[in-house]
Amino acid sequence: MISISKQDSLITVAVAGEFTLNDFRQFEDEVLYQVHLGSKVNILLDLRDMLSYTVDVAWGELAFVREHGSEVGRVAVVTDNQWQAWSAWVSGLLTDADVVVFSDYDEAEKWVSAWPTESE
């Protein structure tokens, strides 16, 4: 299950339980809509309650990052899971976005919200 909220150029996504392809498509649509408005998007991705994801989500994520990675400014991933942190690191290699993993939600929100006012 996925929960998405938007404020200006920040999209906040929380995943609970299994992250499915339908959930990913919702996320993708939100990002593409924001990009269509003409601005880079920042993403706060809260994975603390994610239990699993389907293989098609992983494949979809890689394709999305390769195609739209230059349209993202910052991605803050909140997780304590080593595999999710590793996945975020790999995704960061495929994009121009600044991807950082946090264990503290408030720190992640502060960091991702500072862009573009903070010097890159």
Short mmCIF file of C-alpha atoms in Angstrom, two decimals:
data_model
loop_
_atom_site.label_atom_id
_atom_site.label_comp_id
_atom_site.label_asym_id
_atom_site.label_seq_id
_atom_site.Cartn_x
_atom_site.Cartn_y
_atom_site.Cartn_z
CA MET A 1 0.00 0.00 0.00
CA ILE A 2 1.23 3.47 -0.83
CA SER A 3 0.41 6.92 0.50
CA ILE A 4 1.41 9.97 -1.55
CA SER A 5 1.28 13.66 -0.66
CA LYS A 6 2.62 16.71 -2.50
CA GLN A 7 3.74 20.13 -1.40
CA ASP A 8 5.27 22.39 -4.03
CA SER A 9 8.02 20.33 -5.71
CA LEU A 10 8.24 17.76 -2.88
CA ILE A 11 6.51 14.42 -3.24
CA THR A 12 6.31 12.39 -0.03
CA VAL A 13 5.71 8.67 -0.40
CA ALA A 14 5.13 6.17 2.41
CA VAL A 15 5.00 2.46 1.66
CA ALA A 16 3.34 -0.01 4.04
CA GLY A 17 3.28 -3.76 3.51
CA GLU A 18 4.00 -4.91 -0.02
CA PHE A 19 5.03 -2.36 -2.66
CA THR A 20 3.24 -3.49 -5.81
CA LEU A 21 3.47 -2.47 -9.45
CA ASN A 22 0.14 -0.60 -9.14
CA ASP A 23 1.62 1.37 -6.22
CA PHE A 24 4.72 2.14 -8.24
CA ARG A 25 2.60 3.34 -11.18
CA GLN A 26 0.79 5.77 -8.84
CA PHE A 27 4.14 7.11 -7.68
CA GLU A 28 5.42 7.34 -11.25
CA ASP A 29 2.31 9.26 -12.36
CA GLU A 30 2.75 11.81 -9.54
CA VAL A 31 6.40 12.40 -10.42
CA LEU A 32 5.68 12.72 -14.14
CA TYR A 33 2.82 15.14 -13.48
CA GLN A 34 5.10 17.38 -11.39
CA VAL A 35 7.81 17.21 -14.05
CA HIS A 36 5.22 18.11 -16.70
CA LEU A 37 4.56 21.32 -14.74
CA GLY A 38 8.14 22.29 -15.51
CA SER A 39 10.05 21.79 -12.30
CA LYS A 40 12.45 19.24 -10.91
CA VAL A 41 10.94 17.15 -8.19
CA ASN A 42 12.28 16.10 -4.79
CA ILE A 43 11.18 12.83 -3.26
CA LEU A 44 10.89 11.78 0.37
CA LEU A 45 10.50 8.01 0.34
CA ASP A 46 9.54 6.44 3.68
CA LEU A 47 10.16 2.68 3.54
CA ARG A 48 10.15 1.96 7.28
CA ASP A 49 6.88 0.00 7.05
CA MET A 50 7.56 -1.71 3.73
CA LEU A 51 7.68 -5.47 4.15
CA SER A 52 8.41 -6.50 0.56
CA TYR A 53 8.16 -5.51 -3.07
CA THR A 54 7.41 -7.38 -6.23
CA VAL A 55 10.08 -8.08 -8.86
CA ASP A 56 8.22 -5.96 -11.41
CA VAL A 57 8.54 -2.97 -9.06
CA ALA A 58 12.32 -3.37 -8.98
CA TRP A 59 12.43 -3.58 -12.77
CA GLY A 60 10.08 -0.60 -13.13
CA GLU A 61 12.19 1.45 -10.72
CA LEU A 62 15.36 0.85 -12.73
CA ALA A 63 13.65 1.78 -16.00
CA PHE A 64 12.10 4.90 -14.45
CA VAL A 65 15.37 6.07 -12.91
CA ARG A 66 17.24 5.63 -16.19
CA GLU A 67 14.60 7.55 -18.15
CA HIS A 68 13.66 10.29 -15.69
CA GLY A 69 16.57 10.50 -13.24
CA SER A 70 17.70 13.89 -14.54
CA GLU A 71 14.31 15.37 -13.64
CA VAL A 72 14.77 14.67 -9.92
CA GLY A 73 16.76 16.94 -7.61
CA ARG A 74 16.99 15.06 -4.31
CA VAL A 75 15.73 11.73 -3.01
CA ALA A 76 15.68 11.06 0.73
CA VAL A 77 15.08 7.41 1.57
CA VAL A 78 14.06 6.63 5.15
CA THR A 79 14.84 3.05 6.17
CA ASP A 80 16.77 0.94 8.64
CA ASN A 81 16.80 -2.02 6.24
CA GLN A 82 20.24 -2.74 4.79
CA TRP A 83 18.86 -4.12 1.51
CA GLN A 84 16.64 -1.09 0.93
CA ALA A 85 19.61 1.18 1.63
CA TRP A 86 21.71 -0.79 -0.85
CA SER A 87 18.95 -0.55 -3.47
CA ALA A 88 18.81 3.24 -2.97
CA TRP A 89 22.58 3.42 -3.43
CA VAL A 90 22.38 1.46 -6.69
CA SER A 91 19.56 3.69 -7.95
CA GLY A 92 21.68 6.72 -7.10
CA LEU A 93 24.38 5.46 -9.45
CA LEU A 94 21.92 5.58 -12.36
CA THR A 95 20.64 9.12 -11.84
CA ASP A 96 21.79 12.71 -11.60
CA ALA A 97 19.70 13.08 -8.44
CA ASP A 98 21.31 13.34 -5.03
CA VAL A 99 20.16 10.18 -3.21
CA VAL A 100 20.74 9.89 0.55
CA VAL A 101 19.54 7.22 3.00
CA PHE A 102 18.38 8.27 6.47
CA SER A 103 17.23 6.35 9.52
CA ASP A 104 15.54 9.47 10.98
CA TYR A 105 12.44 10.79 9.18
CA ASP A 106 12.77 14.38 10.45
CA GLU A 107 16.38 14.63 9.25
CA ALA A 108 15.39 13.26 5.85
CA GLU A 109 12.52 15.72 5.53
CA LYS A 110 14.74 18.66 6.48
CA TRP A 111 17.44 17.66 3.99
CA VAL A 112 15.14 16.99 1.04
CA SER A 113 13.12 20.17 1.66
CA ALA A 114 16.27 22.35 1.64
CA TRP A 115 16.81 21.88 -2.11
CA PRO A 116 17.20 24.08 -4.17
CA THR A 117 17.73 26.80 -1.57
CA GLU A 118 20.77 25.03 -0.18
CA SER A 119 23.91 25.23 -2.31
CA GLU A 120 24.52 22.01 -4.23
#
